[in-house]
Coordinates of C-alpha atoms and ligand atoms in Angstrom, one line a residue:
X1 CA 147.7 68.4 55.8
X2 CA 145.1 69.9 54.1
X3 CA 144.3 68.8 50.7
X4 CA 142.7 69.9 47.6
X5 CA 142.2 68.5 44.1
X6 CA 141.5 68.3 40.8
X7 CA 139.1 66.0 39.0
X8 CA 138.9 65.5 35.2
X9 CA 137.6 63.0 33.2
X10 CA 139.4 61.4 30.6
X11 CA 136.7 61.7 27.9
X12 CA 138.8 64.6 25.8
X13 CA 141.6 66.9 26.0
X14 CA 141.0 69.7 28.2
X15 CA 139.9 72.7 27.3
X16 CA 140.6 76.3 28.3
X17 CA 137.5 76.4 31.0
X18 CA 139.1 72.9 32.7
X19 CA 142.1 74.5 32.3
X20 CA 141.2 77.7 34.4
X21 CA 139.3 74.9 37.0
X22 CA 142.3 73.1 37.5
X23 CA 144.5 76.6 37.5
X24 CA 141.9 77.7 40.1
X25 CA 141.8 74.9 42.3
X26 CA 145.7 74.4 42.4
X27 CA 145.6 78.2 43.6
X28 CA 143.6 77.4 46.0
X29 CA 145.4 74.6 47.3
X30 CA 148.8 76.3 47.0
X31 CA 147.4 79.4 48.9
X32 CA 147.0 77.1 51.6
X33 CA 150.1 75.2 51.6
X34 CA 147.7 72.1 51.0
X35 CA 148.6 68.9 48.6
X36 CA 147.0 69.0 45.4
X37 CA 145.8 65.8 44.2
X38 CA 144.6 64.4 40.4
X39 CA 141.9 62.1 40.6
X40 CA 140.4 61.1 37.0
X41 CA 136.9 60.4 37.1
X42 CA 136.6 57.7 34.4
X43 CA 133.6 55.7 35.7
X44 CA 131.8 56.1 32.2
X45 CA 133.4 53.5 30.3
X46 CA 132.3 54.7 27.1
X47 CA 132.7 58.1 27.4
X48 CA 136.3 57.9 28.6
X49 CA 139.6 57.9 25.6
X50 CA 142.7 55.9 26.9
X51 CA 145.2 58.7 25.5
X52 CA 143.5 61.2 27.8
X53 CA 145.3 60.4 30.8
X54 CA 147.8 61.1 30.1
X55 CA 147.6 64.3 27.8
X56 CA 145.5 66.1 30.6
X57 CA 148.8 65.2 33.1
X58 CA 150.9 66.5 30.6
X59 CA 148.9 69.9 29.9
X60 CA 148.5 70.6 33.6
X61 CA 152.4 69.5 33.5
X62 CA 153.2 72.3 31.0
X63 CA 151.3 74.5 32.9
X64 CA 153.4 74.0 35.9
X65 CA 150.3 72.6 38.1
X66 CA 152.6 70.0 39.3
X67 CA 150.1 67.4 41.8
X68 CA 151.3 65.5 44.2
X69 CA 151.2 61.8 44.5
X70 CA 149.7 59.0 41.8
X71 CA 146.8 60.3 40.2
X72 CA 144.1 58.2 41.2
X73 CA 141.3 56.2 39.1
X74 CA 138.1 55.4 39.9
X75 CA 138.1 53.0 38.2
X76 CA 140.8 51.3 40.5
X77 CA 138.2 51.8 43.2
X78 CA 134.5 50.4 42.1
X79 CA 134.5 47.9 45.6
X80 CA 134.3 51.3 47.9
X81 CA 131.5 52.6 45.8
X82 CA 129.9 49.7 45.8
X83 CA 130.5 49.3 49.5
X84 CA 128.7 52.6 49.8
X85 CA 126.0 51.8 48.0
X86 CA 125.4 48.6 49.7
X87 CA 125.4 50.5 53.1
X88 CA 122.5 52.9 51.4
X89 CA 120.4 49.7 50.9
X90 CA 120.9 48.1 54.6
X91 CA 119.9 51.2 56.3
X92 CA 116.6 51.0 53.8
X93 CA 117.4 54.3 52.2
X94 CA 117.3 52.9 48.5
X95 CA 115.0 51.9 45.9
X96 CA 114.8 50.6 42.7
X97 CA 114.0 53.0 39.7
X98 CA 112.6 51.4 36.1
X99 CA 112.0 54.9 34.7
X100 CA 114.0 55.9 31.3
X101 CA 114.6 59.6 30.8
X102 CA 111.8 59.8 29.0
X103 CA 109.2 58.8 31.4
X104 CA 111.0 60.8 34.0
X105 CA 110.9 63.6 31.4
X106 CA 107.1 62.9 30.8
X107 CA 106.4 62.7 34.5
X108 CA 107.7 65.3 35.8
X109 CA 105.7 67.9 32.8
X110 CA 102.0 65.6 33.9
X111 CA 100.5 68.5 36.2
X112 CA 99.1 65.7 38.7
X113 CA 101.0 62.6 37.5
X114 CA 104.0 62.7 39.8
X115 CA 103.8 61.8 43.5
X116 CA 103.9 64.2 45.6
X117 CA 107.4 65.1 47.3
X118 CA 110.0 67.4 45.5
X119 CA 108.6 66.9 42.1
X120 CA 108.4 69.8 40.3
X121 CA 111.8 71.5 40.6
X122 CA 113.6 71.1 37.3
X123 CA 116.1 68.4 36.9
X124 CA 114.8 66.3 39.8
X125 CA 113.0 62.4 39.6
X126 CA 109.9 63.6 40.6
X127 CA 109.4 60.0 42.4
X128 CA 107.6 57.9 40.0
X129 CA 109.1 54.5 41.6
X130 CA 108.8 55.6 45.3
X131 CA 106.5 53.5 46.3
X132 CA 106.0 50.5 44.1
X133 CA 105.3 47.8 46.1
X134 CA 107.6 44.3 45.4
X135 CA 105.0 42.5 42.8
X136 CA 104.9 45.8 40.7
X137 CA 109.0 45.8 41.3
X138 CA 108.8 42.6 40.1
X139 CA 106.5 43.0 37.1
X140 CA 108.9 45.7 35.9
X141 CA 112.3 44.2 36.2
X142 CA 110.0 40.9 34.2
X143 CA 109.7 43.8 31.4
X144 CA 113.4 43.8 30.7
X145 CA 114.9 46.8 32.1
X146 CA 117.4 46.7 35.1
X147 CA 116.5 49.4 37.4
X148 CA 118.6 52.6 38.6
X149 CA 119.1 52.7 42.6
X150 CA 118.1 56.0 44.1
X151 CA 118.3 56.9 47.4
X152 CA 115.2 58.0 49.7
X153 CA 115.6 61.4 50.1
X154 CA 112.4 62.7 51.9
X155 CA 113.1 65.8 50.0
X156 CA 115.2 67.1 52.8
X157 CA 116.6 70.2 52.4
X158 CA 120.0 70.9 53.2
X159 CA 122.7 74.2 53.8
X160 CA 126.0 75.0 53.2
X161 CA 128.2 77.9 52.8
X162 CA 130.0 78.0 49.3
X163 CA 133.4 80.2 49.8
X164 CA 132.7 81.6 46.5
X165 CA 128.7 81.5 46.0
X166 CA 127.5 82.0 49.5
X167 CA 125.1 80.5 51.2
X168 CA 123.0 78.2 49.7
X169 CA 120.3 75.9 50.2
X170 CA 118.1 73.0 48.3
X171 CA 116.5 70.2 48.5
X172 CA 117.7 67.3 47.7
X173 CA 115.5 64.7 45.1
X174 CA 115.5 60.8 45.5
X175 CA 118.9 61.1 42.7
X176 CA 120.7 57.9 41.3
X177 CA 123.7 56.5 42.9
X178 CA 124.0 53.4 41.0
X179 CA 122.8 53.7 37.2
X180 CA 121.3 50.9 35.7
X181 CA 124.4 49.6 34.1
X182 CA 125.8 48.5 37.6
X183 CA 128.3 52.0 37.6
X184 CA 128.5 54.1 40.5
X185 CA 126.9 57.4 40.0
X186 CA 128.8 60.5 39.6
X187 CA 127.4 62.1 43.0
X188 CA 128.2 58.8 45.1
X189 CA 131.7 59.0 43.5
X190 CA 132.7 62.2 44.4
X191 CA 132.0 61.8 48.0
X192 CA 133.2 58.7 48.8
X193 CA 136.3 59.5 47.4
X194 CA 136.6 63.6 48.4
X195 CA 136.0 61.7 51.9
X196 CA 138.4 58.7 51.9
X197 CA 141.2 60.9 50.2
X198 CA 141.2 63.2 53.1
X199 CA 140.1 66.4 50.8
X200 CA 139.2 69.3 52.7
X201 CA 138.9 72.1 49.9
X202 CA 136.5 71.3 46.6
X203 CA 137.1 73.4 43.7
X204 CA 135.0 72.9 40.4
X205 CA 132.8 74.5 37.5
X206 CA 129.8 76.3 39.4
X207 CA 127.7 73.9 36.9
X208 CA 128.0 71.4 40.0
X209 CA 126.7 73.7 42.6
X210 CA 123.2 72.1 42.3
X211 CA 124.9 68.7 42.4
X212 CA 126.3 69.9 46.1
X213 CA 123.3 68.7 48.4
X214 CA 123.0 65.2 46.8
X215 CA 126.9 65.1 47.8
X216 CA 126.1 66.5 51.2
X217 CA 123.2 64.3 51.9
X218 CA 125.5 61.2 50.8
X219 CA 128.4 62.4 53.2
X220 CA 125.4 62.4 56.3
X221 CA 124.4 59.3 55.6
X222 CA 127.2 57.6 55.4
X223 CA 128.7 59.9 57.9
X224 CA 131.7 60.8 55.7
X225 CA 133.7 64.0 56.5
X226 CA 132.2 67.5 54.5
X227 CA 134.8 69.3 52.8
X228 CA 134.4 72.8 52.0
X229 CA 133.0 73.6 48.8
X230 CA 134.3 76.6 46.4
X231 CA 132.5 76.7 43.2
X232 CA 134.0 78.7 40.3
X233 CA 132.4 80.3 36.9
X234 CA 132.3 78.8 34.0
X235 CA 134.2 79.7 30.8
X236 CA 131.4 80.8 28.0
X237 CA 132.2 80.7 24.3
X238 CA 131.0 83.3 22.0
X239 CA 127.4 82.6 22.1
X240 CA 127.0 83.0 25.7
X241 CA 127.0 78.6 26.0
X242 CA 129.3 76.8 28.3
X243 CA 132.4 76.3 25.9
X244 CA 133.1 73.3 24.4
X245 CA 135.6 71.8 21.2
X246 CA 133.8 73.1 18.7
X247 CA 133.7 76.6 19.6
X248 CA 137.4 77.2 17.8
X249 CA 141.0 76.4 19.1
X250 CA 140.2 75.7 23.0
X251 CA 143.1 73.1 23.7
X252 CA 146.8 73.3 25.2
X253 CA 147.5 71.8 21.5
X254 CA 145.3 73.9 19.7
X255 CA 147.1 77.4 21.2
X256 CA 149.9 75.4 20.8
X257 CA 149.5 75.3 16.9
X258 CA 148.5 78.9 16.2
X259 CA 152.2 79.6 17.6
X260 CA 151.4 80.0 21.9
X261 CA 153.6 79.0 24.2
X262 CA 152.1 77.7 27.6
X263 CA 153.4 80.4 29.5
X264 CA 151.2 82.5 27.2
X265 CA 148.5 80.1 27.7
X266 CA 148.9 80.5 31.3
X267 CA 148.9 84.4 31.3
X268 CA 145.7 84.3 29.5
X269 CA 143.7 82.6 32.5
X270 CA 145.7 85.0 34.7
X271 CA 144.2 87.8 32.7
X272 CA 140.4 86.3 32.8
X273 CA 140.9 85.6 36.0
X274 CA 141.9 89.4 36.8
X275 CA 145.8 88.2 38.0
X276 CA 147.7 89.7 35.3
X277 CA 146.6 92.6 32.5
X278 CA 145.9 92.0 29.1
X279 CA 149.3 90.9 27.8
X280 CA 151.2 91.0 30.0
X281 CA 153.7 87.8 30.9
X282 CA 153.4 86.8 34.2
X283 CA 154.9 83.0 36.0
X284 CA 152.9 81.0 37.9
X285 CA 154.5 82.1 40.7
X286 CA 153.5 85.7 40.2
X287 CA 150.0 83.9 40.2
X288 CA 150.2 82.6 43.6
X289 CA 151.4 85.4 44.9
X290 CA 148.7 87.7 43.2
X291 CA 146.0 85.2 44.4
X292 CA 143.0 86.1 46.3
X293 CA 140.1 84.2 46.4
X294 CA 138.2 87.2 47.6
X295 CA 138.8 89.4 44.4
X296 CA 138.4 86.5 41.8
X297 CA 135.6 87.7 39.6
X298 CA 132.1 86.3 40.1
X299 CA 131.0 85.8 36.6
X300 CA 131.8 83.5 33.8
X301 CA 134.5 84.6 31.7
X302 CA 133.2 84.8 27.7
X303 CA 136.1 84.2 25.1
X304 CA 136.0 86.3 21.8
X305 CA 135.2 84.9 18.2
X306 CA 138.7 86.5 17.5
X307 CA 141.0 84.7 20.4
X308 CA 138.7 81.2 19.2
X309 CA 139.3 81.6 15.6
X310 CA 141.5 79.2 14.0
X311 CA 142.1 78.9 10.3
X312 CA 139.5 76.5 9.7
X313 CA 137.2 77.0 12.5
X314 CA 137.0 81.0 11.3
X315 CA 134.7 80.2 8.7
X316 CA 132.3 78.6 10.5
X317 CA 132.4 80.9 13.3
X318 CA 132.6 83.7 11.1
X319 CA 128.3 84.3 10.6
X320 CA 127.6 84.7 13.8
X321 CA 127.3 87.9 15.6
X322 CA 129.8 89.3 17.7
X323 CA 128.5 90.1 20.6
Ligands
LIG1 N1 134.6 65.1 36.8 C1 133.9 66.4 36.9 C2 134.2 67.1 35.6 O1 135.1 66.8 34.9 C3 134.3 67.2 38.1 C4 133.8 66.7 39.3 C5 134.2 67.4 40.6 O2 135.2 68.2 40.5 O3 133.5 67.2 41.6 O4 133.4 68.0 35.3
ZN2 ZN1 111.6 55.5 38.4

């Protein structure tokens, strides 16, 4: 049986742009006659809110993106991470890492202080703790700060085909799969489990395209199953920024206030996502039947100041240009 999913994290309610991910991948799964599974991603303790499991089920619930199974923690399921990562060490592909952000930050702006490798390319570790050797290891971790464990990379580069983004290709940094809190990183996660659950079809934000080669370098070297990536655009608020709470009345409960229903909710990502016309009511399964993941459009979609305003978000909203 083929399966996709959908993967929030319990940290808030969901907004319209999770919304239109988890819309999106349940099209995707449906088109396929594939299971469509709810996995919460609530690794990060202190980011994650108890009452958000359950109002993210109950928005994609009113929605009608009905999942099938029990929604899975990760949380239930730190000793196969951790089995993962101790795997990484035996075959010698890990090492410790003492660097805060900041001296990653610092390193990686030094014009010859980084090793050499794949520093330089924004975002990645440009190798600082490479190639201590085990009495400067141990000098650090006598300074007080438990390390990070990153995986040897070698700056491989690796491919793969994204159904919505093409071809694409990167290479991959020495990235973090445990942080130095003990907690499985986000990209060793994501593997172990898109492997172990049997998911075939990935469907996310395109923020996590760059994340994509970590994952695939994981799933080599652990020799996981690669499932097939689709990569979707991102809703933008008004000011051309990734949306977020702030930006006005972006929840199921917020629409739900000014007066929406979530059938009006739902033909509103139909319409951004080019599936219904402005206004017009449609079911979700009208949706399905419209779907085609070859004529979704590209871009991000960019919500008005006048669809975001709510009473007493409108005034704060209300200096800024429209666009
Ligand atoms: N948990 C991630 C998020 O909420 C999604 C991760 C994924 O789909 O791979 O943005
Ligand atoms: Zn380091």
């Amino acid at each position: 049986m083929p399966t996709g999913r959908f993967a929030p994290s319990p940290t808030g309610a969901l907004h319209i742009g999770n919304l239109r991910t988890a819309l999106l991948a349940w099209l995707f799964a449906r088109s396929n006659k594939s299971d469509y599974l709810l996995r919460y991603e609530d690794l990060d303790m202190a980011l994650v809110r108890d009452e958000h499991y359950q109002s993210q089920a109950d928005d994609l619930a009113a929605l009608g993106l009905h999942w099938d199974g029990k929604p899975v923690r990760q949380s239930d399921r730190s000793d196969l991470y951790l089995d993962a990562i101790r795997l990484f060490a035996q075959r010698g592909l890990t090492y410790p890492c003492y660097c805060s952000r900041k001296d990653i930050r610092e390193a990686s702006q030094a014009p010859n202080g980084a090793p050499a490798g794949n520093a330089g390319t924004a975002g990645h570790y440009p190798g600082t703790c490479r190639q201590l050797t085990r009495s400067e290891q141990r000098q650090r971790q006598d300074a007080g700060r438990p390390p990070a464990i990153r995986v040897r990379a070698e700056a491989i580069q690796l491919d793969f085909v994204d159904l919505l983004c093409g071809e694409q290709s990167d290479v991959v940094d020495d990235f973090v799969i445990q942080r130095n809190d003990g907690t499985p990183a986000y990209n060793l996660a994501v593997m172990v489990d898109d492997s172990l659950q049997g998911i075939q079809q990935v469907v996310r934000a395109d923020d996590l395209l760059s994340s994509t080669v970590r994952q695939l370098f994981i799933a080599n070297a652990l020799d996981l199953d690669v499932p097939m990536f689709a990569h979707v655009p991102l809703v933008l608020a008004p000011t051309g920024k990734r949306l977020a709470k702030r930006d006005g009345a972006v929840t199921l409960e917020d629409r739900q206030q000014l007066g929406e229903t979530p059938s009006q909710v739902l033909a509103m990502l139909a319409t951004s996502l080019e599936l219904a016309k402005p206004g017009e009511g449609v079911t979700l399964d009208q949706v399905l039947e419209r779907f085609d993941p070859q004529l979704l459009p590209r871009g991000p979609f960019t919500l008005d100041e006048q669809y975001l305003a709510t009473r007493s978000s409108s005034k704060s909203l209300s200096h800024k240009k429209p666009d």
